[in-house]
Short mmCIF file of C-alpha atoms in Angstrom, two decimals:
data_model
loop_
_atom_site.label_atom_id
_atom_site.label_comp_id
_atom_site.label_asym_id
_atom_site.label_seq_id
_atom_site.Cartn_x
_atom_site.Cartn_y
_atom_site.Cartn_z
CA MET S 1 67.51 129.22 177.95
CA LEU S 2 63.94 130.17 177.13
CA LYS S 3 61.01 129.14 179.26
CA TYR S 4 59.77 126.40 176.93
CA GLN S 5 63.32 125.00 176.63
CA GLN S 6 63.58 124.93 180.44
CA ILE S 7 60.28 123.09 180.71
CA ALA S 8 61.34 120.62 177.98
CA SER S 9 64.45 119.81 179.89
CA ASP S 10 62.39 119.39 183.07
CA ILE S 11 60.09 116.94 181.34
CA GLU S 12 63.11 115.11 179.99
CA ARG S 13 64.52 114.77 183.54
CA TYR S 14 61.10 113.61 184.79
CA ILE S 15 61.15 110.78 182.13
CA GLU S 16 64.76 109.88 183.19
CA GLU S 17 64.20 109.90 186.93
CA ASN S 18 61.02 107.87 186.70
CA ALA S 19 62.70 105.44 184.29
CA LEU S 20 59.72 105.71 181.96
CA GLN S 21 59.80 103.29 179.01
CA GLN S 22 58.96 103.55 175.33
CA GLY S 23 55.17 103.80 175.02
CA ASP S 24 54.54 105.09 178.52
CA LYS S 25 51.96 107.86 178.49
CA LEU S 26 52.77 111.31 179.88
CA PRO S 27 50.18 113.29 181.87
CA VAL S 28 47.59 115.11 179.78
CA LEU S 29 48.28 118.67 178.55
CA GLU S 30 46.16 120.23 181.33
CA ALA S 31 48.10 118.32 184.00
CA LEU S 32 51.44 119.41 182.55
CA MET S 33 50.24 123.03 182.39
CA ALA S 34 49.22 122.91 186.01
CA ARG S 35 52.39 121.14 187.19
CA PHE S 36 54.74 123.59 185.46
CA GLU S 37 52.44 126.64 185.87
CA VAL S 38 52.70 127.68 182.22
CA SER S 39 50.32 128.43 179.40
CA LYS S 40 49.09 125.89 176.81
CA SER S 41 51.25 127.47 174.15
CA THR S 42 54.46 127.17 176.19
CA ILE S 43 53.78 123.52 177.02
CA THR S 44 52.96 122.85 173.33
CA LYS S 45 56.30 124.40 172.27
CA SER S 46 58.10 122.28 174.91
CA LEU S 47 56.47 119.08 173.62
CA ASP S 48 57.22 119.97 169.93
CA LEU S 49 60.87 120.44 170.92
CA LEU S 50 60.91 117.06 172.70
CA GLU S 51 59.30 115.42 169.68
CA LYS S 52 62.04 116.88 167.40
CA LYS S 53 64.69 115.56 169.80
CA GLY S 54 63.12 112.08 169.67
CA VAL S 55 62.20 112.11 173.38
CA VAL S 56 58.39 111.79 172.92
CA TYR S 57 55.91 111.12 170.19
CA GLN S 58 52.45 112.60 170.01
CA VAL S 59 49.48 110.62 168.85
CA ARG S 60 46.57 112.77 167.74
CA GLY S 61 43.53 112.29 169.93
CA SER S 62 45.37 109.89 172.18
CA GLY S 63 48.17 111.64 174.03
CA ILE S 64 51.90 112.07 174.43
CA PHE S 65 54.13 109.03 174.81
CA VAL S 66 57.71 108.37 175.80
CA ARG S 67 60.17 107.50 173.08
CA ARG S 68 63.26 105.58 174.17
CA HIS S 69 65.50 103.09 172.49
CA LYS S 70 66.94 100.13 174.25
CA ARG S 71 70.53 100.24 173.15
CA LYS S 72 73.26 101.68 175.29
CA GLY S 73 76.64 103.01 174.21
CA TYR S 74 75.56 104.29 170.76
CA ILE S 75 76.82 107.65 169.56
CA SER S 76 74.10 110.02 168.31
CA LEU S 77 74.78 111.30 164.81
CA LEU S 78 72.37 114.20 165.17
CA SER S 79 73.53 115.70 168.45
CA ASN S 80 76.03 118.52 168.34
CA GLN S 81 76.63 117.96 172.04
CA GLY S 82 79.73 115.94 171.44
CA PHE S 83 80.12 112.43 172.68
CA LYS S 84 79.95 113.23 176.31
CA LYS S 85 76.22 113.18 176.60
CA ASP S 86 75.68 110.04 174.53
CA LEU S 87 78.40 108.09 176.20
CA GLU S 88 77.66 108.94 179.80
CA GLY S 89 79.34 106.44 182.06
CA PHE S 90 82.16 106.00 179.55
CA GLN S 91 85.42 107.84 179.99
CA ILE S 92 86.18 109.98 176.97
CA THR S 93 89.65 111.59 176.61
CA SER S 94 91.53 113.30 173.81
CA LYS S 95 95.15 113.61 172.70
CA ILE S 96 96.15 116.49 170.45
CA ILE S 97 98.40 115.37 167.61
CA GLU S 98 98.65 118.64 165.70
CA PHE S 99 97.30 122.13 166.30
CA ASP S 100 98.20 125.22 164.24
CA VAL S 101 97.14 127.93 161.92
CA ARG S 102 97.67 127.03 158.25
CA LYS S 103 96.32 127.30 154.76
CA PRO S 104 93.48 124.84 154.08
CA THR S 105 93.66 121.88 151.64
CA GLN S 106 91.68 122.41 148.41
CA GLU S 107 89.02 120.12 149.83
CA ALA S 108 88.67 122.01 153.10
CA ALA S 109 88.62 125.37 151.30
CA ASP S 110 85.88 124.19 148.95
CA ASN S 111 83.76 122.93 151.79
CA LEU S 112 84.28 126.05 153.92
CA ASN S 113 83.62 128.24 150.92
CA ILE S 114 86.91 130.18 151.36
CA SER S 115 89.98 130.55 149.21
CA GLN S 116 93.14 128.58 149.80
CA GLU S 117 94.86 131.87 150.77
CA GLU S 118 92.72 132.29 153.91
CA ASP S 119 93.82 130.91 157.26
CA VAL S 120 92.25 128.06 159.14
CA TYR S 121 92.87 126.54 162.54
CA TYR S 122 93.78 122.93 162.03
CA VAL S 123 93.22 120.42 164.78
CA LYS S 124 94.14 116.77 164.67
CA ARG S 125 93.34 114.65 167.70
CA VAL S 126 92.80 111.10 168.76
CA ARG S 127 89.87 110.42 171.03
CA TYR S 128 89.72 107.55 173.49
CA ILE S 129 86.88 105.69 175.13
CA ASN S 130 87.72 103.93 178.37
CA GLY S 131 91.37 104.03 177.31
CA GLN S 132 90.81 102.48 173.88
CA THR S 133 91.01 104.46 170.66
CA LEU S 134 87.59 105.72 169.47
CA CYS S 135 88.49 107.93 166.54
CA LEU S 136 90.99 110.10 164.67
CA GLU S 137 89.64 113.56 164.05
CA GLU S 138 90.90 116.29 161.68
CA SER S 139 89.09 119.65 161.74
CA TYR S 140 89.46 122.85 159.78
CA TYR S 141 87.98 125.96 161.42
CA SER S 142 87.63 129.10 159.32
CA LYS S 143 89.79 131.66 161.12
CA SER S 144 87.73 134.61 159.93
CA ILE S 145 84.84 133.19 161.97
CA ILE S 146 86.52 131.21 164.73
CA THR S 147 88.98 134.03 165.47
CA PHE S 148 90.80 132.36 168.35
CA LEU S 149 91.60 128.86 169.60
CA ASN S 150 94.35 127.57 171.80
CA LYS S 151 95.56 124.17 173.01
CA GLU S 152 93.59 124.37 176.20
CA ILE S 153 90.29 124.95 174.41
CA VAL S 154 91.08 122.27 171.84
CA SER S 155 91.67 119.72 174.53
CA GLU S 156 88.25 120.46 176.04
CA SER S 157 84.90 121.01 174.21
CA ILE S 158 85.58 123.29 171.21
CA PHE S 159 81.79 123.69 170.62
CA ASP S 160 81.12 124.84 174.14
CA TYR S 161 83.78 127.51 173.61
CA ILE S 162 82.38 128.54 170.22
CA ARG S 163 78.92 129.03 171.74
CA GLU S 164 79.83 130.47 175.09
CA GLY S 165 83.28 132.01 174.53
CA LEU S 166 82.71 133.42 171.07
CA GLY S 167 78.92 133.81 171.37
CA LEU S 168 78.29 132.25 167.98
CA ASN S 169 75.12 130.43 167.05
CA VAL S 170 75.75 126.95 165.74
CA GLY S 171 73.17 126.00 163.17
CA PHE S 172 72.60 123.19 160.64
CA SER S 173 75.12 120.64 159.45
CA ASP S 174 75.70 118.37 156.46
CA ILE S 175 76.90 114.91 157.41
CA TYR S 176 78.42 112.41 154.98
CA LEU S 177 79.10 108.77 155.93
CA GLN S 178 80.63 105.74 154.49
CA ALA S 179 82.58 102.60 155.31
CA GLY S 180 86.05 102.04 153.95
CA ARG S 181 89.46 100.66 154.76
CA LEU S 182 92.02 102.19 157.12
CA ASN S 183 95.09 103.56 155.51
CA GLU S 184 98.47 103.16 157.20
CA GLU S 185 98.38 106.47 159.07
CA GLU S 186 94.80 106.02 160.35
CA ALA S 187 95.57 102.47 161.40
CA GLY S 188 98.67 103.66 163.25
CA TYR S 189 96.76 106.26 165.30
CA LEU S 190 93.91 103.92 166.06
CA GLY S 191 96.19 100.93 166.94
CA LEU S 192 94.62 98.75 164.25
CA GLU S 193 95.93 97.19 161.09
CA LYS S 194 96.03 98.80 157.68
CA GLY S 195 93.12 97.63 155.60
CA PHE S 196 90.76 97.08 158.57
CA PRO S 197 87.24 98.44 158.12
CA LYS S 198 86.55 102.06 159.12
CA PHE S 199 83.42 104.10 159.73
CA TYR S 200 84.16 107.45 158.21
CA VAL S 201 82.19 110.70 158.80
CA GLU S 202 82.64 114.14 157.24
CA THR S 203 80.69 117.01 158.70
CA LEU S 204 80.23 120.58 157.55
CA PHE S 205 78.96 122.76 160.39
CA HIS S 206 77.27 126.08 159.67
CA LEU S 207 76.32 129.05 161.85
CA THR S 208 72.58 129.84 161.97
CA ASN S 209 73.30 132.56 159.36
CA GLY S 210 74.34 129.83 156.91
CA GLN S 211 78.16 130.38 157.00
CA PRO S 212 80.18 127.18 157.17
CA PHE S 213 82.82 127.38 159.90
CA ASP S 214 84.07 123.85 160.57
CA PHE S 215 84.85 121.05 158.20
CA SER S 216 85.69 117.84 160.09
CA LYS S 217 86.85 114.37 159.00
CA VAL S 218 86.53 111.62 161.53
CA THR S 219 87.73 108.06 161.16
CA TYR S 220 86.24 105.71 163.74
CA ASN S 221 87.67 102.53 165.20
CA PHE S 222 84.91 100.21 163.94
CA GLU S 223 85.33 97.87 166.91
CA GLN S 224 84.53 100.68 169.38
CA SER S 225 81.83 102.65 167.65
CA GLN S 226 78.11 102.23 167.04
CA PHE S 227 75.82 105.05 166.00
CA PHE S 228 72.12 105.89 166.16
CA ILE S 229 69.72 108.33 164.68
CA GLN S 230 66.31 108.98 166.08
CA ALA S 231 64.43 110.00 162.96
CA ASN S 232 61.04 111.64 162.90
CA GLY S 233 58.34 110.54 160.51
CA PRO S 234 58.44 111.12 156.77
CA LEU S 235 58.14 114.79 155.97
CA MET N 1 48.30 116.38 150.67
CA LEU N 2 47.45 119.44 152.68
CA LYS N 3 47.67 122.94 151.24
CA TYR N 4 50.93 123.88 152.98
CA GLN N 5 52.53 120.60 151.91
CA GLN N 6 51.54 121.38 148.33
CA ILE N 7 53.03 124.87 148.56
CA ALA N 8 56.20 123.40 150.09
CA SER N 9 56.60 121.06 147.24
CA ASP N 10 55.96 123.90 144.73
CA ILE N 11 58.73 125.93 146.39
CA GLU N 12 61.01 122.92 146.28
CA ARG N 13 60.33 122.55 142.59
CA TYR N 14 60.90 126.25 141.99
CA ILE N 15 64.41 125.90 143.67
CA GLU N 16 65.14 122.85 141.54
CA GLU N 17 63.98 124.36 138.27
CA ASN N 18 65.88 127.57 138.78
CA ALA N 19 68.99 125.68 139.87
CA LEU N 20 69.27 127.85 142.96
CA GLN N 21 72.40 127.34 144.97
CA GLN N 22 73.20 127.16 148.71
CA GLY N 23 72.90 130.64 150.15
CA ASP N 24 70.61 131.99 147.42
CA LYS N 25 67.85 134.09 148.87
CA LEU N 26 64.17 133.28 148.37
CA PRO N 27 61.63 136.02 147.80
CA VAL N 28 60.35 137.70 150.98
CA LEU N 29 57.35 136.27 152.83
CA GLU N 30 54.90 138.82 151.31
CA ALA N 31 56.04 137.95 147.79
CA LEU N 32 55.60 134.24 148.44
CA MET N 33 52.14 134.84 149.90
CA ALA N 34 51.12 136.80 146.80
CA ARG N 35 52.65 134.32 144.38
CA PHE N 36 50.89 131.29 145.93
CA GLU N 37 47.81 133.18 147.02
CA VAL N 38 47.89 131.85 150.56
CA SER N 39 47.86 133.32 154.04
CA LYS N 40 50.93 134.11 156.09
CA SER N 41 50.31 131.16 158.42
CA THR N 42 50.18 128.75 155.52
CA ILE N 43 53.40 129.97 153.98
CA THR N 44 55.06 129.89 157.38
CA LYS N 45 54.07 126.27 157.79
CA SER N 46 55.41 125.48 154.32
CA LEU N 47 58.71 127.08 155.12
CA ASP N 48 59.01 125.35 158.48
CA LEU N 49 58.49 122.01 156.67
CA LEU N 50 61.13 122.88 154.11
CA GLU N 51 63.50 123.80 156.92
CA LYS N 52 62.90 120.45 158.65
CA LYS N 53 63.59 118.72 155.36
CA GLY N 54 66.85 120.62 155.00
CA VAL N 55 65.74 122.46 151.82
CA VAL N 56 66.03 126.02 153.24
CA TYR N 57 67.32 127.76 156.33
CA GLN N 58 65.79 130.80 157.89
CA VAL N 59 67.92 133.63 159.27
CA ARG N 60 66.01 135.83 161.70
CA GLY N 61 65.69 139.35 160.44
CA SER N 62 67.43 138.47 157.18
CA GLY N 63 65.35 136.09 155.13
CA ILE N 64 64.95 132.58 153.83
CA PHE N 65 67.90 130.93 152.03
CA VAL N 66 68.37 127.84 149.90
CA ARG N 67 70.19 124.93 151.47
CA ARG N 68 71.79 122.48 149.07
CA HIS N 69 74.77 120.18 149.31
CA LYS N 70 77.14 119.65 146.48
CA ARG N 71 77.50 115.89 146.48
CA LYS N 72 75.67 113.65 144.08
CA GLY N 73 74.78 109.97 144.53
CA TYR N 74 74.60 109.96 148.28
CA ILE N 75 71.76 108.06 149.93
CA SER N 76 69.75 109.99 152.46
CA LEU N 77 69.54 108.28 155.84
CA LEU N 78 66.58 110.29 156.97
CA SER N 79 64.24 109.85 154.05
CA ASN N 80 61.71 107.09 154.17
CA GLN N 81 61.21 107.55 150.42
CA GLY N 82 63.42 104.66 149.53
CA PHE N 83 66.48 105.04 147.34
CA LYS N 84 64.65 106.07 144.27
CA LYS N 85 64.44 109.77 145.09
CA ASP N 86 68.05 110.12 146.28
CA LEU N 87 69.48 108.22 143.43
CA GLU N 88 67.62 109.81 140.59
CA GLY N 89 69.42 109.07 137.37
CA PHE N 90 70.69 105.77 138.76
CA GLN N 91 68.97 102.56 137.85
CA ILE N 92 67.83 100.70 141.05
CA THR N 93 66.53 97.13 140.79
CA SER N 94 65.78 94.34 143.26
CA LYS N 95 65.96 90.58 143.34
CA ILE N 96 63.93 88.66 145.87
CA ILE N 97 65.93 85.89 147.54
CA GLU N 98 63.34 84.75 150.10
CA PHE N 99 59.77 85.79 150.86
CA ASP N 100 57.46 83.95 153.30
CA VAL N 101 55.40 84.06 156.49
CA ARG N 102 57.39 82.72 159.42
CA LYS N 103 58.10 83.02 163.14
CA PRO N 104 60.55 85.85 163.96
CA THR N 105 64.01 85.43 165.35
CA GLN N 106 64.39 86.36 168.99
CA GLU N 107 66.08 89.64 167.89
CA ALA N 108 63.30 90.54 165.47
CA ALA N 109 60.61 89.71 168.04
CA ASP N 110 62.30 91.84 170.68
CA ASN N 111 62.58 94.78 168.32
CA LEU N 112 59.02 94.44 167.02
CA ASN N 113 57.74 94.04 170.56
CA ILE N 114 55.93 90.74 169.72
CA SER N 115 56.29 87.18 170.94
CA GLN N 116 58.18 84.52 168.92
CA GLU N 117 54.80 82.79 168.42
CA GLU N 118 53.43 85.57 166.26
CA ASP N 119 53.82 85.63 162.48
CA VAL N 120 55.94 87.96 160.46
CA TYR N 121 56.43 88.50 156.72
CA TYR N 122 60.08 87.93 156.03
CA VAL N 123 61.63 89.52 152.97
CA LYS N 124 65.20 89.03 151.84
CA ARG N 125 66.33 90.82 148.77
CA VAL N 126 69.39 92.11 146.99
CA ARG N 127 69.24 95.58 145.52
CA TYR N 128 71.35 96.74 142.58
CA ILE N 129 72.50 100.09 141.39
CA ASN N 130 73.28 100.36 137.61
CA GLY N 131 73.64 96.63 137.64
CA GLN N 132 76.09 96.41 140.57
CA THR N 133 75.14 95.15 143.98
CA LEU N 134 74.14 97.92 146.36
CA CYS N 135 72.88 96.00 149.46
CA LEU N 136 71.49 92.89 150.94
CA GLU N 137 68.29 93.60 152.90
CA GLU N 138 66.39 91.43 155.39
CA SER N 139 63.07 92.75 156.77
CA TYR N 140 60.57 91.46 159.29
CA TYR N 141 57.07 92.90 159.05
CA SER N 142 54.68 92.30 161.94
CA LYS N 143 51.80 90.39 160.32
CA SER N 144 49.27 91.70 162.83
CA ILE N 145 49.90 95.20 161.34
CA ILE N 146 51.02 94.54 157.81
CA THR N 147 48.29 92.04 157.18
CA PHE N 148 49.10 91.28 153.56
CA LEU N 149 52.13 91.31 151.28
CA ASN N 150 52.85 89.40 148.08
CA LYS N 151 55.80 89.00 145.74
CA GLU N 152 54.58 91.66 143.38
CA ILE N 153 54.38 94.26 146.19
CA VAL N 154 57.72 93.17 147.59
CA SER N 155 59.40 93.59 144.24
CA GLU N 156 58.13 97.21 144.10
CA SER N 157 58.00 99.85 146.87
CA ILE N 158 56.73 98.17 150.02
CA PHE N 159 56.35 101.54 151.78
CA ASP N 160 54.21 103.03 149.05
CA TYR N 161 51.89 99.97 149.51
CA ILE N 162 51.86 100.28 153.27
CA ARG N 163 50.78 103.94 153.02
CA GLU N 164 48.48 103.76 150.00
CA GLY N 165 47.35 100.12 149.97
CA LEU N 166 46.93 99.56 153.66
CA GLY N 167 46.28 103.24 154.58
CA LEU N 168 48.73 103.14 157.48
CA ASN N 169 50.59 106.20 158.75
CA VAL N 170 54.32 105.68 158.85
CA GLY N 171 55.89 107.58 161.78
CA PHE N 172 59.28 107.76 163.46
CA SER N 173 62.16 105.35 163.20
CA ASP N 174 65.23 104.35 165.14
CA ILE N 175 68.30 103.83 163.01
CA TYR N 176 71.45 102.05 164.15
CA LEU N 177 74.68 102.14 162.12
CA GLN N 178 78.13 100.58 162.22
CA ALA N 179 80.97 99.42 160.05
CA GLY N 180 81.98 95.77 160.18
CA ARG N 181 83.23 92.91 158.04
CA LEU N 182 81.23 90.89 155.56
CA ASN N 183 80.53 87.32 156.54
CA GLU N 184 80.57 84.62 153.90
CA GLU N 185 76.87 84.80 153.06
CA GLU N 186 76.78 88.55 152.75
CA ALA N 187 79.93 88.54 150.64
CA GLY N 188 78.34 86.00 148.38
CA TYR N 189 75.17 87.99 147.74
CA LEU N 190 77.13 91.18 147.25
CA GLY N 191 79.76 89.65 145.00
CA LEU N 192 82.59 90.74 147.32
CA GLU N 193 85.07 88.79 149.44
CA LYS N 194 84.48 87.59 152.98
CA GLY N 195 86.10 90.00 155.43
CA PHE N 196 85.68 93.11 153.24
CA PRO N 197 84.27 96.20 155.05
CA LYS N 198 80.56 96.64 155.26
CA PHE N 199 78.31 99.60 156.10
CA TYR N 200 75.54 98.04 158.23
CA VAL N 201 72.16 99.68 159.08
CA GLU N 202 69.38 98.41 161.29
CA THR N 203 66.13 100.32 161.24
CA LEU N 204 63.02 99.94 163.41
CA PHE N 205 60.06 101.67 161.73
CA HIS N 206 56.99 102.71 163.75
CA LEU N 207 53.49 103.79 162.84
CA THR N 208 52.53 107.30 163.98
CA ASN N 209 50.75 105.62 166.90
CA GLY N 210 54.08 104.27 168.15
CA GLN N 211 53.68 100.62 167.11
CA PRO N 212 56.82 99.11 165.55
CA PHE N 213 55.95 97.30 162.35
CA ASP N 214 59.19 96.68 160.39
CA PHE N 215 62.58 95.67 161.60
CA SER N 216 65.12 95.73 158.76
CA LYS N 217 68.82 94.84 158.56
CA VAL N 218 70.68 96.17 155.57
CA THR N 219 74.23 95.35 154.62
CA TYR N 220 75.73 97.74 151.99
CA ASN N 221 78.43 97.17 149.47
CA PHE N 222 80.85 99.73 150.80
CA GLU N 223 82.25 100.44 147.33
CA GLN N 224 78.84 101.50 146.00
CA SER N 225 77.30 103.34 148.94
CA GLN N 226 77.75 106.77 150.48
CA PHE N 227 75.23 108.42 152.80
CA PHE N 228 74.21 111.81 153.98
CA ILE N 229 72.20 113.46 156.66
CA GLN N 230 70.98 117.03 156.50
CA ALA N 231 70.83 117.87 160.21
CA ASN N 232 69.12 120.87 161.64
CA GLY N 233 70.75 122.98 164.38
CA PRO N 234 71.26 121.77 167.98
CA LEU N 235 67.93 121.44 169.71
#
């Protein structure tokens, strides 16, 4: 973690611990520089990072203010941290339904930019929140990039392993969303009835070098899932 | 529009006109500087803006590449531009159902951070895509900030008016999403049946100074709406 990232996370913890509310003003730049014993350019980078993350907003000529939303239990659509961070205080578990190496579907191959002859790791799992079904997830990992996975990794955080175990840099992602109706199989895994509403999300994850490595399709139990996005201003 | 924003939009048009695809490499920094006759710091700012917008991705030591997704007709959840830009080639129209000054609901007042004694502009409209219902929208505009609206403005782009007519700076927003079932009223306006799935979005828009000014609740016809988010890497 670089210095400015460390300071950013310290400021985030300070906001948390002091239970600061939306609109509360942070100390001025000079005070932050003195408190953390860093240069102006470092503190500026920390604050820019926090602004991107939706933790603060900066008003020119006026100061830096805390940004918080009031709703609990919403899943962030922009975090690649997995649910664990958003749903702190909730118990999240997984059950693996299928896990193997196989040839991708046409759809997965197209998204991953590979041929249908190449291998992928396929993972299908149901995730639970406080013992109730949260979602059914199917993921296709390009095996030429994600060279190794096993059941143990798949039952924990796959992304932690990709970053730390494989040393890969996870970059941008394309996320597609829509509402629909549960088919029979989805309904079965989620313990709901066929035809019930679903919140459906497809994500194509890329490395920082632009290579797509994971195409995932997630069907949420609409009764257990709410989502949020902290968007920055118009660009 | 500032210089770097102008250059960014020129580069975006260049990508568009040359039908560049995901992964295509842009000219090197020096070539872009020469082409647009600007300094390195300006071109760097332009590229950072385009990266935030999801138009390019930068690979350290390797270059700047085009970022595009392949799906047409998806509505961007992060653009405050309204639908018009995402759905180019589709015909988008609106019908105003209700428009007046009133006292907010408790929910709207809480979100807008005002008391229930203060006035809001209330707008309820149905939007259509190629003649089919796209969504039912209810919005509450804080009248102390959005001091004037009329039917003409409301039937066009309200946000264009807020920026250009009122000279206000639209900043960050909090977006909440979930799937659910249409109630009778929603189904009626959307021409669907009660109990059908819905894609439901609440947004709280703020000025750049942090003041919330618009709380909107939008119920989408799930058969006509698909959404996308171009997310940047983990922060």
